[in-house]
Amino acid sequence: MTTEAGSETEVKEKAEESAAQPDPSEKAAEETREVENTEGEEKEKEKEKQKEGKEGKGISRYLPTWLKKQKSQSQTSPTKEVPPSEEAVNEVTQEEKGPAPEVNGHSEEVEEKEAVKSEQVTEKEAESHSNASADTEPAKEEKVEESPEKSPEEAKVRAEGEGAEKPKEVEGEEEGGGEGQTSIFQSPLRLVRKTKMKLVVCHVTLLDGTDFTCEVEKRAKGQYLFFKVCEHLNLLEKDYFGLTYTDSHEQMCWLDPTKEIKRQIRSNNWQFAFNVKFYPPDPSLLTEDITRYLLCLQLREDVASGRLPCSFVTHALLGSYTLQAEFGDYEPDQPRPLDYISQRTFAPNQNKEMEEKILELHKSHRGMTPAQADAQFLENAKKLSMYGVDLHHAKDSEGVDIMLGVCANGLLVYKDRLRINRFAWPKILKISYKRNNFYIKIRPGETEQFESTVGFKLQNHRSAKRLWKVCVENHSFFRLNAPEPPTTKARFLTLGSKFRYSGRTQAQSRMASSLIDRPAPKFERTSSKRISRSLDGAPVISITEAGRDMAENGRELHSDSKSPMRVHGDSIYVRHSNLMLEDHDKTQEEVLKHQASISQLKRSFMEAPPPSPPQPNQWEKRLTSSPATTIRIQQHQVVSQPQTEAAAADNTISDTKEPSKTTEVEIEETVVVQEVSKAPKPGLVKVTISSPAEQETREQEVKVGQEVAVAVEATAAKQPSVSSESESEEEAEYHPNVSVSISHTQIPEEKEEEEEQQKKEEDKPVEQDTSVPDAPSLPAAVSQPVEATSREEEEPRKENAGAEMKKKEEEKEGERETEESTDDPMVTPEEAPNGLTLPEESVTAPAQEEPKMNGEASLVEAEARPQVICCSEPPVVKTEMVTISDTFAAQKTEIATKEVPIVHTETKTITYEAAQLDGNGDGEPGVLMTAQTITSESLCTTTTTHITKTLKGGLSETRIEKRIVITGDCDIDHDEALAQAIKEAKEQHPDMSVTRVVVHKETELAEEED
Amino acid sequence: MANMCPYGRFTHAVVRGIPETFGKAAAAGGGCENGEVSVDLAKAQRQFGCLTGALRQKVGLQLIEIPPDPELPESWRIEDVAVIQGDTALITRPFKQQRRSEAEAVRRVISELNLTVVEMGAEEGDSGGATLEGSDVLFTGREFFVGISSHTNRRGAEVLADTFRDFAVSTVPVCGGARLKNICSMGGPDTIIICSSDGAKKTLRMMEQLTDHHYEVLTVPEESAANCVYIKGPSNRDFLLHRPAEECPESVSAFQKLQDYTLLPTACSEASKLGASLSSLCLLVNRKHTYF
């Protein structure tokens, strides 16, 4: 499992630590060890999965029996698992260390085991150990979840479920190093530990009223249980949901996924409820019907209980959709009418009149499928003013009873039923609580000068904290692109909760779910136990069905897991990308889209850019916009942007609310990564894959996954230990706007903070960029020079990172942003042409096919990137090698003249050298093809282009040299001009790639760019 | 919600004729804001006729006219008596005691239209002290704004919120003794017409603060122009009844900005002397309420 490399190393380290102090009595160390162990175990599990993959579902199936005999486990499992294979061994060696301490830690609990394990330790038993743990896990799962009869299917299910989450888990593991880190992805694999830990039976009340019972280790974290439940429900879009428990004060609390369950519930009552935590503002954007169904169940309960108030008509209407979804068409023949309706609760004060109305409306829904009925239900429910509003009792500053409602848009203040105030997230600068006071600091309005702070009194500090947490989470979920890293350094010195939302944001969730590509899982609709048609068997059935579905997926997954590249990434992406590969029906465009969106997501993951206010919309836009669009936009920007800026742009961009911008940057890097990976192993993916594009997608995803993981780790590192948070904390702060801020003025600060990071990121992409283009055409030869150049570039770039540059860039960017917004609409329509051009290219330049296939995005980016490089250091004369696999006729249009930032008079001399093109050149050797003058409206730029094509022997290589001189007095964006020139050149020779770009820039003005 | 469709679709209008006692209410009631105003009854009736004519013939609504009752000098301000949204009508409790009997006839008509009638006055205990008048209620299609004014109090707004539970009901201050609808009205499904007075601006700011939605705002310089009646008629055309140029010379040009609207200048000078305006004279109902 080379893929695991990252996590493994982590594990190793930890394991070593723990190994160092194997003292069994050391309880203190126990915790940390546990974490480590779990990681190790998780890996083991993965291993196991892999095995399963290889062997079929075989092993796991048998495990249950072992489970029951815990003692023998460790011994038996080794024997059976001996075949594990080399990978296993490798891991084992690493894990070995981890497990050993673990044994000690758990010794009290299972002495016998301990003995066994110690033996293992001495030997090379690592394998056995790991295996043992891995095996036990499945067994338990089965035990808990399913009845023995189904064991075969269960096995499948399990395998699949695990498989599905596996990637995530991987991430989780990586993060796990930090214990308590926020990743949502932490693995359910904890199960492994069970053998050594005390197990506790958890009861989870599901939305349909059924109970789900599940055994978890006493020390399991919240997300373990949560994942188990989701697995049971066959739910992929989990981010909207959560588990609740009732605390000792009879208050309902959300189970923090990153913390141990035991520490949260603080009682022996392991009773939970599965609930919707974040109500999606537009449920129609959910990907799967099953998610909508669960949301419906929650809403039905909300409505029936009165939590979600609605009018008589609405009650009736919602009720009628419920009937339609659950019973299908109204059938007059059946004697059900009013009786069965009156058995059910549709509204808090349901009466005959309402029931009749429900029936009447039900009749009108004839022909509607359950899924449609659910959708209609949601369409209506989502418009209710209290939809998704989480109410908290409070008093205002004058002691008047009010309600505070937290929702997707912000904080609402109600007095009785009346809305008396509202604080949208963008207006809130800080959320904090102190003892039983809850404060929000409000951004000054246009006419006001000072920030104001509004305080509310809650019943006690617990409720204040709960409210605060809900706010933090809702803000993060709905407003941020990515969860905010818990704290800055400064925070370390402060007291209080460092709690932050740890899950995926809505944006991320949407992105992830847009990749869901499984056949719609079947499930039985029952709104509550009371309704009986399928009552007895319902849950079971659904499980089995799920199991089947999963089994299929699971198989696919296995293959993935073998591929080294995949393991690193977030599981969901990986998984789905894989599915995509097998889906031949997908058009390339679709694939590209996915790709682009993925990369976007990943980027946002990595950089945790500040949220942009209109985020949901933004996402929607992004999702719908084709890669082409984004790319184009990107080009503009990139062209005009100096490099450092580009990096900065990542942050700023998101701030600006401009979907396009964010996209641009994201795509760039991702693509780059992807191509790089490709270069070394050209043949790698093709196995199953028919189209190169798909292949790339996969790779890309994988890579991206890695990045993400890294980013996550970083976050984790920053995060203060979660354990520090406890109920005893009496205050905490949260600055939503730090990340949210859109204003340009804030950008500088952020930059400074993230400077390092940015640099790193930049460097990375750059290297890749240069190498990327080469990969397709001339992998070996070109790549080396490229690297060299990239290195050279890095330095200057860093210099550029200097404050001065930043300022300039910022300013520029500011301008650009504004400009862009106007440009956007224009750009979008052009998507189509771009897409069309692709095919042409591929035809003309066979050698480059692969890159092209990858998607427009990648191509474009490749271009853009290099350009950026060229322009980034204006005063410096640089030489770079840039290979561009290009092609596009439509690109010229992409350069929006509007975008031109104001550049003071400066003269740049830019020399492009295109070399080593693949042969389909149309020109005659040595012939001057064109002398071209580019005059764009606002630019007084003259570009002269000399094109020389040289035909090399049999290879029919064509070489084109273009010399472009751009001279201008003022108001010229040379970068852009350059970019445009390049593009035009490309347009003219779509089948060529730019292999060399030399930029010579002379700036005569002291204050060159502004 | 089911009831939530773009603002402006109506099929019926309920109006009530101008009694001979028009304008006498102030004197009778004693100490009212318009005590000294002299009004032209005939002119008022003519204007009323123009309004109903426009609603019926230009816009194409079915008009239900409740005959005037001399005993109820203010009964022509029918908007105050009920708040209708979807198929629910809340019979309000006007601030003035003597106006509360105006509701009877309205209630009858509304019932005939098969609307669900909700009584505000029914629960004396619960809503004791609550007053609410329709001219303080701005329904935007997405939510209610209730102006807390001299005639409408918070309790009244609560009753409204309780009646129309699907919608957010926000309270906003109305300054200067005016009514909410004196300073603003709907000019389209997402358009609020509001006058540019300071008080109105304050109210608008509050509305913007409280809403989750975004509304276009059409600002008119004169308060008299701020009260319009927007109706998307059966023909699917946008109609806007507004005060004619004589009554608001500076604002008429603003209405021209509304694209593809059929503008119907409708005089209302007499009623406005009594603090009323165009919308005060009619209750709009949508009987073709469709669920989607």
Tab-separated table of N, CA and C in Angstrom, chain B residues 82-142:
chain	number	residue	atom	x	y	z
B	82	ALA	N	-59.062	43.364	7.218
B	82	ALA	CA	-58.658	41.976	7.042
B	82	ALA	C	-57.283	41.908	6.395
B	83	VAL	N	-56.576	40.871	6.741
B	83	VAL	CA	-55.312	40.584	6.069
B	83	VAL	C	-55.484	39.234	5.394
B	84	ILE	N	-55.360	39.244	4.100
B	84	ILE	CA	-55.610	38.014	3.355
B	84	ILE	C	-54.334	37.548	2.699
B	85	GLN	N	-54.039	36.325	2.934
B	85	GLN	CA	-52.903	35.722	2.242
B	85	GLN	C	-53.307	34.309	1.876
B	86	GLY	N	-53.117	33.966	0.620
B	86	GLY	CA	-53.504	32.627	0.195
B	86	GLY	C	-54.980	32.425	0.454
B	87	ASP	N	-55.300	31.364	1.108
B	87	ASP	CA	-56.718	31.130	1.366
B	87	ASP	C	-57.067	31.377	2.821
B	88	THR	N	-56.266	32.190	3.443
B	88	THR	CA	-56.544	32.507	4.841
B	88	THR	C	-56.757	34.002	4.988
B	89	ALA	N	-57.780	34.343	5.712
B	89	ALA	CA	-58.038	35.750	5.967
B	89	ALA	C	-58.092	35.975	7.466
B	90	LEU	N	-57.306	36.890	7.895
B	90	LEU	CA	-57.333	37.252	9.313
B	90	LEU	C	-58.177	38.505	9.461
B	91	ILE	N	-59.233	38.379	10.201
B	91	ILE	CA	-60.052	39.547	10.484
B	91	ILE	C	-59.373	40.300	11.618
B	92	THR	N	-59.046	41.509	11.342
B	92	THR	CA	-58.207	42.234	12.295
B	92	THR	C	-59.040	42.937	13.360
B	93	ARG	N	-58.327	43.506	14.243
B	93	ARG	CA	-59.000	44.307	15.263
B	93	ARG	C	-58.452	45.725	15.151
B	94	PRO	N	-59.204	46.576	14.477
B	94	PRO	CA	-58.728	47.941	14.259
B	94	PRO	C	-58.574	48.677	15.590
B	95	PHE	N	-57.742	49.674	15.480
B	95	PHE	CA	-57.427	50.435	16.680
B	95	PHE	C	-58.662	51.100	17.267
B	96	LYS	N	-59.495	51.663	16.387
B	96	LYS	CA	-60.672	52.367	16.885
B	96	LYS	C	-61.793	51.392	17.170
B	97	GLN	N	-62.300	51.541	18.332
B	97	GLN	CA	-63.369	50.650	18.758
B	97	GLN	C	-64.530	50.648	17.763
B	98	GLN	N	-64.867	51.857	17.302
B	98	GLN	CA	-66.057	51.949	16.458
B	98	GLN	C	-65.867	51.345	15.081
B	99	ARG	N	-64.676	51.002	14.753
B	99	ARG	CA	-64.460	50.419	13.428
B	99	ARG	C	-64.615	48.901	13.456
B	100	ARG	N	-64.701	48.350	14.621
B	100	ARG	CA	-64.617	46.895	14.693
B	100	ARG	C	-65.851	46.203	14.130
B	101	SER	N	-66.903	46.944	14.048
B	101	SER	CA	-68.091	46.312	13.479
B	101	SER	C	-68.056	46.318	11.957
B	102	GLU	N	-67.066	46.994	11.417
B	102	GLU	CA	-66.938	46.978	9.956
B	102	GLU	C	-66.664	45.575	9.443
B	103	ALA	N	-66.122	44.766	10.318
B	103	ALA	CA	-65.661	43.457	9.878
B	103	ALA	C	-66.785	42.532	9.446
B	104	GLU	N	-67.971	42.764	10.001
B	104	GLU	CA	-69.041	41.784	9.773
B	104	GLU	C	-69.306	41.518	8.300
B	105	ALA	N	-69.514	42.589	7.576
B	105	ALA	CA	-69.829	42.419	6.160
B	105	ALA	C	-68.657	41.787	5.429
B	106	VAL	N	-67.493	42.218	5.802
B	106	VAL	CA	-66.301	41.698	5.150
B	106	VAL	C	-66.190	40.203	5.422
B	107	ARG	N	-66.434	39.841	6.645
B	107	ARG	CA	-66.331	38.433	7.017
B	107	ARG	C	-67.263	37.587	6.158
B	108	ARG	N	-68.435	38.119	5.938
B	108	ARG	CA	-69.400	37.373	5.132
B	108	ARG	C	-68.891	37.150	3.720
B	109	VAL	N	-68.416	38.205	3.163
B	109	VAL	CA	-67.928	38.115	1.783
B	109	VAL	C	-66.750	37.145	1.691
B	110	ILE	N	-65.907	37.269	2.641
B	110	ILE	CA	-64.715	36.420	2.607
B	110	ILE	C	-65.086	34.952	2.732
B	111	SER	N	-66.053	34.698	3.560
B	111	SER	CA	-66.490	33.316	3.712
B	111	SER	C	-67.067	32.799	2.407
B	112	GLU	N	-67.786	33.675	1.740
B	112	GLU	CA	-68.356	33.254	0.465
B	112	GLU	C	-67.272	32.941	-0.548
B	113	LEU	N	-66.169	33.561	-0.378
B	113	LEU	CA	-65.045	33.281	-1.282
B	113	LEU	C	-64.293	32.023	-0.859
B	114	ASN	N	-64.828	31.361	0.148
B	114	ASN	CA	-64.225	30.127	0.627
B	114	ASN	C	-62.850	30.292	1.240
B	115	LEU	N	-62.634	31.445	1.761
B	115	LEU	CA	-61.378	31.631	2.469
B	115	LEU	C	-61.547	31.158	3.901
B	116	THR	N	-60.478	30.716	4.450
B	116	THR	CA	-60.500	30.339	5.850
B	116	THR	C	-60.426	31.605	6.685
B	117	VAL	N	-61.400	31.796	7.484
B	117	VAL	CA	-61.454	33.032	8.255
B	117	VAL	C	-60.864	32.806	9.637
B	118	VAL	N	-59.934	33.614	9.967
B	118	VAL	CA	-59.345	33.547	11.301
B	118	VAL	C	-59.707	34.831	12.020
B	119	GLU	N	-60.240	34.665	13.203
B	119	GLU	CA	-60.663	35.829	13.961
B	119	GLU	C	-59.582	36.242	14.932
B	120	MET	N	-59.375	37.472	14.950
B	120	MET	CA	-58.397	37.974	15.890
B	120	MET	C	-59.063	38.331	17.204
B	121	GLY	N	-60.248	38.775	17.072
B	121	GLY	CA	-60.928	39.227	18.272
B	121	GLY	C	-61.505	38.081	19.077
B	122	ALA	N	-61.542	36.927	18.504
B	122	ALA	CA	-62.223	35.822	19.144
B	122	ALA	C	-61.618	35.507	20.507
B	123	GLU	N	-60.335	35.528	20.552
B	123	GLU	CA	-59.716	35.133	21.811
B	123	GLU	C	-59.350	36.382	22.580
B	124	GLU	N	-60.275	36.866	23.250
B	124	GLU	CA	-60.047	38.106	23.967
B	124	GLU	C	-58.894	37.959	24.939
B	125	GLY	N	-58.900	36.834	25.590
B	125	GLY	CA	-57.882	36.639	26.612
B	125	GLY	C	-56.490	36.668	26.031
B	126	ASP	N	-56.344	35.877	24.994
B	126	ASP	CA	-55.017	35.712	24.419
B	126	ASP	C	-54.501	36.969	23.781
B	127	SER	N	-55.346	37.501	22.964
B	127	SER	CA	-54.883	38.634	22.178
B	127	SER	C	-55.409	39.937	22.750
B	128	GLY	N	-55.687	39.901	24.000
B	128	GLY	CA	-56.205	41.112	24.616
B	128	GLY	C	-55.280	42.282	24.387
B	129	GLY	N	-55.863	43.362	23.968
B	129	GLY	CA	-55.032	44.540	23.746
B	129	GLY	C	-54.356	44.572	22.401
B	130	ALA	N	-54.514	43.503	21.679
B	130	ALA	CA	-53.864	43.474	20.382
B	130	ALA	C	-54.665	44.293	19.388
B	131	THR	N	-53.969	45.137	18.683
B	131	THR	CA	-54.630	45.843	17.595
B	131	THR	C	-53.794	45.684	16.343
B	132	LEU	N	-54.517	45.613	15.265
B	132	LEU	CA	-53.837	45.394	14.001
B	132	LEU	C	-54.699	45.957	12.899
B	133	GLU	N	-54.099	46.670	12.011
B	133	GLU	CA	-54.840	47.150	10.856
B	133	GLU	C	-54.078	46.785	9.604
B	134	GLY	N	-54.836	46.428	8.619
B	134	GLY	CA	-54.223	45.936	7.387
B	134	GLY	C	-53.300	46.923	6.715
B	135	SER	N	-53.547	48.207	6.975
B	135	SER	CA	-52.692	49.182	6.314
B	135	SER	C	-51.316	49.268	6.966
B	136	ASP	N	-51.145	48.522	8.011
B	136	ASP	CA	-49.814	48.439	8.608
B	136	ASP	C	-49.114	47.142	8.245
B	137	VAL	N	-49.726	46.395	7.369
B	137	VAL	CA	-49.160	45.091	7.034
B	137	VAL	C	-48.714	45.083	5.583
B	138	LEU	N	-47.460	44.843	5.398
B	138	LEU	CA	-46.941	44.722	4.038
B	138	LEU	C	-46.585	43.262	3.805
B	139	PHE	N	-47.302	42.666	2.894
B	139	PHE	CA	-46.983	41.286	2.536
B	139	PHE	C	-46.220	41.324	1.223
B	140	THR	N	-45.085	40.680	1.200
B	140	THR	CA	-44.216	40.783	0.027
B	140	THR	C	-44.271	39.543	-0.849
B	141	GLY	N	-45.058	38.598	-0.431
B	141	GLY	CA	-45.059	37.335	-1.157
B	141	GLY	C	-44.165	36.322	-0.466
B	142	ARG	N	-43.210	36.832	0.287
B	142	ARG	CA	-42.298	35.934	0.980
B	142	ARG	C	-42.410	36.069	2.482
